[in-house]
Coordinates of N, CA and C in Angstrom, one line a residue:
M696 N 4.3 -7.0 -8.0 CA 4.1 -5.7 -8.6 C 2.8 -5.1 -7.9
K697 N 2.9 -3.8 -7.6 CA 1.8 -3.1 -7.0 C 1.3 -2.0 -8.0
I698 N 0.0 -2.1 -8.4 CA -0.6 -1.1 -9.3 C -1.6 -0.4 -8.4
E699 N -1.5 0.9 -8.4 CA -2.4 1.8 -7.7 C -3.2 2.7 -8.7
V700 N -4.5 2.7 -8.5 CA -5.3 3.6 -9.3 C -5.8 4.7 -8.3
L701 N -5.3 5.9 -8.7 CA -5.6 7.1 -7.8 C -6.8 7.8 -8.4
G702 N -7.7 8.0 -7.5 CA -8.9 8.8 -7.9 C -10.1 8.7 -6.8
S703 N -11.0 9.6 -7.0 CA -12.1 9.7 -6.0 C -13.2 8.7 -6.2
G704 N -13.2 7.9 -7.2 CA -14.3 7.0 -7.5 C -15.2 7.4 -8.6
C705 N -14.7 8.4 -9.4 CA -15.5 8.8 -10.6 C -15.5 7.7 -11.6
A706 N -16.3 7.9 -12.7 CA -16.4 7.0 -13.8 C -15.0 6.7 -14.4
K707 N -14.2 7.7 -14.6 CA -12.9 7.5 -15.3 C -12.0 6.7 -14.4
C708 N -12.1 6.9 -13.1 CA -11.3 6.2 -12.1 C -11.6 4.7 -12.1
K709 N -12.9 4.4 -12.2 CA -13.4 3.1 -12.2 C -13.0 2.4 -13.5
K710 N -13.1 3.1 -14.6 CA -12.7 2.6 -15.9 C -11.2 2.2 -15.9
T711 N -10.4 3.1 -15.3 CA -8.9 2.9 -15.2 C -8.6 1.6 -14.5
K712 N -9.3 1.4 -13.3 CA -9.2 0.2 -12.6 C -9.6 -1.1 -13.4
E713 N -10.7 -1.0 -14.1 CA -11.1 -2.1 -14.9 C -10.1 -2.4 -16.0
L714 N -9.5 -1.4 -16.6 CA -8.5 -1.6 -17.7 C -7.2 -2.2 -17.1
A715 N -6.9 -1.8 -15.9 CA -5.7 -2.4 -15.2 C -5.9 -3.8 -14.9
E716 N -7.1 -4.2 -14.4 CA -7.4 -5.6 -14.1 C -7.4 -6.4 -15.4
K717 N -7.9 -5.8 -16.5 CA -7.9 -6.6 -17.8 C -6.5 -6.8 -18.3
A718 N -5.6 -5.8 -18.2 CA -4.2 -5.9 -18.6 C -3.5 -6.9 -17.8
V719 N -3.7 -7.0 -16.5 CA -3.1 -7.9 -15.7 C -3.5 -9.4 -16.0
K720 N -4.8 -9.5 -16.2 CA -5.4 -10.8 -16.6 C -4.8 -11.3 -17.9
E721 N -4.8 -10.4 -18.9 CA -4.3 -10.8 -20.3 C -2.8 -11.1 -20.3
T722 N -2.0 -10.5 -19.5 CA -0.6 -10.7 -19.5 C -0.1 -11.8 -18.5
G723 N -1.0 -12.1 -17.6 CA -0.6 -13.1 -16.6 C 0.4 -12.6 -15.5
V724 N 0.6 -11.3 -15.5 CA 1.5 -10.7 -14.5 C 0.9 -10.8 -13.1
D725 N 1.8 -11.1 -12.2 CA 1.4 -11.2 -10.8 C 1.4 -9.8 -10.2
A726 N 0.2 -9.3 -10.0 CA 0.1 -7.9 -9.5 C -1.1 -7.7 -8.5
E727 N -0.8 -6.8 -7.6 CA -1.9 -6.4 -6.7 C -2.4 -5.1 -7.2
I728 N -3.7 -5.0 -7.4 CA -4.3 -3.7 -7.8 C -5.1 -3.1 -6.6
V729 N -4.7 -1.8 -6.3 CA -5.3 -1.1 -5.2 C -5.9 0.2 -5.6
K730 N -7.1 0.5 -5.1 CA -7.7 1.8 -5.4 C -7.4 2.7 -4.3
V731 N -6.8 3.9 -4.6 CA -6.4 4.9 -3.6 C -7.4 6.1 -3.8
E732 N -8.2 6.3 -2.7 CA -9.1 7.5 -2.8 C -8.7 8.6 -1.8
D733 N -7.7 8.3 -1.0 CA -7.2 9.3 0.0 C -6.5 10.4 -0.7
F734 N -7.0 11.6 -0.6 CA -6.4 12.7 -1.3 C -5.0 13.1 -0.8
D735 N -4.7 12.9 0.5 CA -3.4 13.1 1.0 C -2.4 12.2 0.3
K736 N -2.8 10.9 0.2 CA -1.9 9.9 -0.4 C -1.7 10.2 -1.9
I737 N -2.8 10.6 -2.6 CA -2.7 11.0 -4.0 C -1.8 12.2 -4.2
L738 N -1.9 13.2 -3.3 CA -1.0 14.3 -3.4 C 0.5 14.0 -3.1
E739 N 0.7 12.9 -2.3 CA 2.1 12.5 -2.1 C 2.8 12.1 -3.4
Y740 N 2.0 11.6 -4.3 CA 2.6 11.3 -5.6 C 2.8 12.5 -6.6
G741 N 2.3 13.6 -6.1 CA 2.4 14.8 -6.9 C 1.3 14.9 -8.0
V742 N 0.3 14.1 -7.8 CA -0.8 14.0 -8.8 C -1.9 15.1 -8.4
M743 N -2.2 15.9 -9.4 CA -3.2 17.0 -9.1 C -4.5 16.7 -9.9
I744 N -4.5 15.8 -10.8 CA -5.7 15.5 -11.6 C -5.8 14.0 -11.7
T745 N -7.0 13.5 -11.5 CA -7.2 12.0 -11.6 C -8.1 11.7 -12.8
P746 N -8.1 10.5 -13.2 CA -7.5 9.3 -12.7 C -5.9 9.3 -12.9
A747 N -5.3 8.5 -12.1 CA -3.8 8.3 -12.3 C -3.5 6.9 -12.0
L748 N -2.5 6.4 -12.7 CA -2.0 5.0 -12.5 C -0.6 5.0 -12.1
V749 N -0.4 4.3 -11.0 CA 1.0 4.2 -10.4 C 1.4 2.7 -10.4
I750 N 2.6 2.4 -10.9 CA 3.1 1.1 -10.9 C 4.4 1.0 -10.1
D751 N 4.4 0.3 -9.0 CA 5.5 0.2 -8.1 C 6.1 1.5 -7.8
G752 N 5.2 2.5 -7.4 CA 5.6 3.8 -7.0 C 5.9 4.8 -8.0
D753 N 5.8 4.4 -9.3 CA 6.1 5.3 -10.4 C 4.8 5.7 -11.1
V754 N 4.5 7.0 -11.1 CA 3.3 7.5 -11.8 C 3.5 7.4 -13.3
K755 N 2.6 6.6 -13.9 CA 2.7 6.3 -15.4 C 1.8 7.3 -16.2
V756 N 0.7 7.6 -15.6 CA -0.2 8.5 -16.3 C -1.1 9.2 -15.3
A757 N -1.5 10.5 -15.5 CA -2.4 11.2 -14.7 C -3.3 12.1 -15.5
G758 N -4.5 12.2 -15.2 CA -5.5 13.1 -15.9 C -6.2 12.5 -17.1
K759 N -5.9 11.2 -17.3 CA -6.6 10.5 -18.4 C -6.6 9.0 -18.2
V760 N -7.5 8.4 -18.9 CA -7.7 6.9 -18.8 C -6.7 6.3 -19.8
P761 N -5.7 5.5 -19.3 CA -4.8 4.9 -20.2 C -5.4 3.7 -21.0
S762 N -4.8 3.4 -22.1 CA -5.3 2.2 -22.9 C -4.8 0.9 -22.2
V763 N -5.5 -0.2 -22.5 CA -5.1 -1.5 -22.1 C -3.7 -1.8 -22.6
E764 N -3.4 -1.4 -23.9 CA -2.1 -1.6 -24.5 C -1.0 -0.9 -23.7
D765 N -1.3 0.3 -23.4 CA -0.3 1.1 -22.6 C 0.0 0.4 -21.3
I766 N -1.0 0.0 -20.6 CA -0.9 -0.6 -19.3 C -0.1 -1.9 -19.4
K767 N -0.4 -2.7 -20.5 CA 0.4 -3.9 -20.7 C 1.8 -3.7 -20.9
K768 N 2.2 -2.6 -21.7 CA 3.6 -2.2 -21.9 C 4.3 -1.9 -20.6
W769 N 3.6 -1.2 -19.7 CA 4.2 -0.7 -18.5 C 4.4 -1.9 -17.5
I770 N 3.5 -2.9 -17.5 CA 3.6 -4.0 -16.5 C 4.5 -5.1 -17.0
T771 N 4.8 -5.2 -18.3 CA 5.6 -6.2 -18.8 C 7.1 -5.8 -19.0
K772 N 7.4 -4.6 -18.7 CA 8.8 -4.1 -18.8 C 9.7 -4.7 -17.7

């Protein structure tokens, strides 16, 4: 599984990455977490506001920090 955190490196983007790491650790899911700061790559997903969380190419949330519980739901489906 590939989890991408899209954002420029702002506090909310860093928090989103931390929460994704926590969710992966708590569920034991085998996942690679990548921080994407390249705006061209972010725009390829159609994301106009960050932070955003992408799981296996599917944008799950944009413009807000998701909860650990939401991330767990997305990665265990």
